[in-house]
Short mmCIF file of C-alpha atoms in Angstrom, two decimals:
data_model
loop_
_atom_site.label_atom_id
_atom_site.label_comp_id
_atom_site.label_asym_id
_atom_site.label_seq_id
_atom_site.Cartn_x
_atom_site.Cartn_y
_atom_site.Cartn_z
CA GLU A 2 -19.52 -72.25 -15.38
CA ILE A 3 -18.64 -67.34 -16.61
CA ARG A 4 -21.89 -66.19 -16.38
CA HIS A 5 -22.39 -67.94 -13.15
CA LYS A 6 -19.17 -66.85 -11.75
CA TYR A 7 -19.67 -62.94 -13.15
CA ALA A 8 -23.72 -63.25 -11.99
CA TYR A 9 -22.83 -64.59 -8.78
CA GLU A 10 -19.84 -61.32 -8.58
CA TRP A 11 -23.14 -59.43 -9.05
CA VAL A 12 -25.00 -60.21 -6.60
CA ARG A 13 -22.38 -60.23 -4.71
CA TYR A 14 -21.00 -56.76 -4.92
CA GLU A 15 -25.09 -55.53 -5.12
CA CYS A 16 -25.27 -56.62 -1.34
CA THR A 17 -22.43 -55.41 -0.01
CA LEU A 18 -25.21 -51.91 -0.86
CA LEU A 19 -28.00 -52.88 0.86
CA ASP A 20 -26.07 -51.46 4.00
CA LYS A 21 -27.84 -54.78 5.72
CA GLY A 22 -24.28 -54.92 8.02
CA PHE A 23 -23.58 -58.64 6.87
CA SER A 24 -20.91 -60.87 7.91
CA GLU A 25 -18.89 -62.84 5.14
CA SER A 26 -20.81 -65.87 5.33
CA GLU A 27 -23.62 -63.74 6.09
CA LEU A 28 -23.38 -62.29 2.47
CA ASP A 29 -22.66 -65.67 0.83
CA ALA A 30 -25.94 -67.50 2.54
CA PHE A 31 -27.37 -64.75 1.51
CA VAL A 32 -25.81 -64.00 -2.46
CA MET A 33 -26.38 -68.39 -2.77
CA GLU A 34 -30.18 -67.99 -1.94
CA THR A 35 -30.41 -65.34 -4.63
CA PRO A 36 -31.41 -66.44 -7.73
CA ILE A 37 -28.26 -64.27 -9.29
CA GLU A 38 -28.01 -65.16 -12.70
CA SER A 39 -31.30 -63.97 -13.26
CA PHE A 40 -30.75 -60.54 -11.15
CA ALA A 41 -27.96 -60.25 -12.40
CA LEU A 42 -29.40 -59.97 -15.90
CA MET A 43 -32.74 -58.46 -15.35
CA GLU A 44 -30.46 -55.90 -13.14
CA CYS A 45 -27.85 -55.60 -16.11
CA HIS A 46 -30.06 -55.10 -19.03
CA TYR A 47 -32.14 -52.26 -16.62
CA LEU A 48 -28.72 -50.61 -15.93
CA GLY A 49 -27.67 -50.29 -19.13
CA HIS A 50 -31.23 -48.41 -20.56
CA ASN A 51 -31.57 -46.57 -17.42
CA CYS A 52 -33.99 -47.74 -15.84
CA PHE A 53 -36.16 -46.58 -18.80
CA LEU A 54 -36.25 -43.01 -17.49
CA SER A 55 -34.83 -40.78 -18.65
CA ASP A 56 -33.29 -37.91 -15.29
CA GLN A 57 -35.76 -36.35 -13.17
CA TYR A 58 -38.74 -38.12 -14.67
CA ILE A 59 -40.48 -38.64 -11.91
CA VAL A 60 -39.58 -35.48 -10.15
CA ASP A 61 -40.39 -33.84 -13.18
CA ASN A 62 -43.78 -35.41 -13.26
CA ALA A 63 -45.09 -34.76 -9.33
CA ASP A 64 -47.30 -33.11 -10.70
CA LYS A 65 -50.02 -35.93 -11.82
CA LEU A 66 -49.06 -36.65 -7.99
CA ARG A 67 -50.63 -34.03 -6.99
CA ASP A 68 -53.77 -34.88 -5.29
CA ILE A 69 -52.63 -38.34 -4.03
CA GLU A 70 -51.09 -38.02 -0.14
CA THR A 71 -47.57 -40.13 -0.19
CA ILE A 72 -44.99 -41.03 1.89
CA ILE A 73 -42.00 -41.10 1.73
CA VAL A 74 -39.75 -44.30 3.13
CA HIS A 75 -35.92 -43.85 2.27
CA GLY A 76 -32.82 -44.79 3.90
CA ARG A 77 -29.69 -41.36 5.23
CA ASN A 78 -27.50 -44.47 4.11
CA ASP A 79 -28.95 -45.17 0.78
CA VAL A 80 -25.77 -45.70 -1.85
CA ILE A 81 -28.19 -46.99 -4.82
CA CYS A 82 -30.47 -44.35 -4.61
CA PRO A 83 -29.04 -40.83 -2.75
CA PRO A 84 -31.41 -39.35 -0.37
CA LEU A 85 -30.71 -36.18 -2.49
CA HIS A 86 -33.56 -37.92 -4.72
CA ALA A 87 -35.88 -38.84 -2.36
CA TYR A 88 -35.58 -35.73 -0.57
CA LYS A 89 -36.17 -33.48 -4.22
CA LEU A 90 -39.92 -35.70 -4.73
CA ASP A 91 -40.61 -35.01 -1.28
CA GLN A 92 -40.61 -31.03 -1.85
CA ALA A 93 -42.08 -31.72 -6.18
CA LEU A 94 -45.45 -33.17 -4.75
CA GLU A 95 -47.71 -31.54 -2.77
CA ARG A 96 -48.50 -33.97 -0.02
CA SER A 97 -46.09 -36.34 0.50
CA THR A 98 -44.54 -36.85 3.92
CA LEU A 99 -40.93 -38.03 4.70
CA HIS A 100 -38.88 -39.74 6.94
CA MET A 101 -35.45 -40.50 6.07
CA VAL A 102 -34.26 -43.49 8.70
CA LYS A 103 -30.94 -44.63 9.52
CA ALA A 104 -31.50 -47.54 7.06
CA GLY A 105 -29.50 -48.05 3.69
CA HIS A 106 -31.22 -49.45 0.51
CA SER A 107 -33.17 -52.12 1.68
CA SER A 108 -36.78 -51.98 1.76
CA SER A 109 -36.49 -55.18 4.00
CA GLY A 110 -33.96 -53.60 6.88
CA PRO A 111 -35.90 -53.04 10.39
CA ARG A 112 -36.25 -49.30 10.62
CA VAL A 113 -37.54 -48.78 7.03
CA MET A 114 -39.85 -51.26 7.50
CA ALA A 115 -41.52 -50.37 9.99
CA LYS A 116 -41.81 -47.51 8.39
CA LEU A 117 -43.65 -49.06 5.64
CA ILE A 118 -45.21 -51.37 7.75
CA GLU A 119 -46.63 -47.84 10.19
CA ALA A 120 -47.44 -45.91 6.51
CA ASN A 121 -49.31 -48.83 4.86
CA ASP A 122 -51.36 -48.89 9.03
CA TYR A 123 -52.05 -45.07 7.70
CA PHE A 124 -53.64 -45.77 4.81
CA THR A 125 -54.91 -48.72 5.83
CA GLU A 126 -57.32 -47.01 8.96
CA LYS A 127 -57.94 -44.04 6.68
CA SER A 128 -59.56 -45.48 4.55
CA LEU A 129 -61.49 -47.31 6.55
CA GLN A 130 -63.55 -44.07 8.16
#
């Protein structure tokens, strides 16, 4: 019971950071659809180990991606992954395009999802040529 209670609170808190504009009842319903105990344990494990990456790892290794055309989609209001990091990555990559959209962290938000679909369509069309 204790484990479930704190896993629920962890996931509920994380979901408030997604910027999805949930009402209290919608938030509770969304959390209850989530496998809260496994989500909380996994996230705690990763965060406890700095997501197994050193600070600036991706930006510091951006040269390995230099030949890959990249589209970065990031929410301007993302409080989990600050937009500054997306900007730094965009600056470090030679062939990137950054789309900073009015959204939070969630990739399933309508503005982020629309840009992700647009990027997917772009690369799909390009691969068919």
